[in-house]
């Protein structure tokens, strides 16, 4: 019988997005929805942005839902974009705030170039179209373009847009330099948080490269691997559970919810339990 950490029983969802980044719901609506879906411990982890946390924390307090201040930092590692979630950060940490402003700063110029690329492929005014979905002027993302392309009928869903237009080699893709892995982990740690390597199953790298990524992440001070997230298959959950144990990392779980109609089968709180034998990273927050 494998050891079960007592915190494992807590219904934790530690990865989600509000309209402050590329989610659809406001921080208040998001937290209310998490409570409705029986989440017991919840983190808002907007991309490169902390400005939704106050509203989310206030709502969580009103609804008696335990809340963890989070963020998801965009990182470029070995020419690949990877995401590092920070949990339990101090939202007023000056250095983290300043660093994230730097990470956000290239997004508008990148989005204009994406618009140019799409224009050349025959799709007019995509930048302006994407902007209509943006609630935070500092945070225009590929997701906003995807929503616009679905609206125009060019693609039937967001996933289709990414495949045809927004990934490397496609007309709307613009390569971008995000933060360095070690600095992102350091900003999170210095702000009192723990760094979690998000959705390892989403990176288009082989096993060897992934192993190297996880090793560097750990050496930089990273604490946990996101073993369970909505787009991991059961096989991937097993694989990353084994990797977390082998690399002596704790394990996290989160839906990566972006909105009610964004993707089939993704709902707040609806995530598989952690496999046995792992240390849930949320033992630190309960
Ligand atoms: P950006 O930070 O502008 O590069 O946008 C990244 C966001 O796009 C991610 O956080 C996801 O929300 C979304 N995304 C990336 N790849 C896909 C995909 N294949 N299907 C749907 N959404 C995706
Ligand atoms: Mn996103
Ligand atoms: Mn992500
Ligand atoms: Mn995310």
CSV table of N, CA and C and ligand atoms in Angstrom, one decimal, residues 15 17 45 47 72 83 199 202 256 258, ligand 4:
chain,number,residue,atom,x,y,z
A,15,UNK,N,-4.8,25.7,-11.4
A,15,UNK,CA,-4.4,26.2,-12.7
A,15,UNK,C,-5.6,26.7,-13.4
A,17,UNK,N,-7.5,30.4,-15.7
A,17,UNK,CA,-7.3,31.8,-16.3
A,17,UNK,C,-8.6,32.6,-16.3
A,45,UNK,N,-4.2,31.6,-12.0
A,45,UNK,CA,-2.8,31.6,-12.5
A,45,UNK,C,-2.8,32.2,-13.9
A,47,UNK,N,-1.7,34.3,-17.2
A,47,UNK,CA,-0.4,34.4,-17.9
A,47,UNK,C,0.3,35.7,-17.6
A,72,UNK,N,1.1,32.2,-14.1
A,72,UNK,CA,1.7,31.3,-15.1
A,72,UNK,C,2.7,32.1,-16.0
A,83,UNK,N,5.8,26.7,-19.8
A,83,UNK,CA,5.1,27.5,-18.8
A,83,UNK,C,5.4,27.1,-17.4
A,199,UNK,N,1.9,21.6,-17.3
A,199,UNK,CA,1.5,20.7,-18.4
A,199,UNK,C,2.7,20.1,-19.3
A,202,UNK,N,2.4,18.9,-22.9
A,202,UNK,CA,2.1,19.7,-24.1
A,202,UNK,C,3.4,20.2,-24.9
A,256,UNK,N,-6.6,24.1,-15.9
A,256,UNK,CA,-6.2,25.0,-17.0
A,256,UNK,C,-7.4,25.5,-17.7
A,258,UNK,N,-10.1,27.9,-19.2
A,258,UNK,CA,-10.1,29.2,-19.9
A,258,UNK,C,-11.5,29.8,-20.0
B,4,LIG,MN1,-2.6,27.9,-18.3
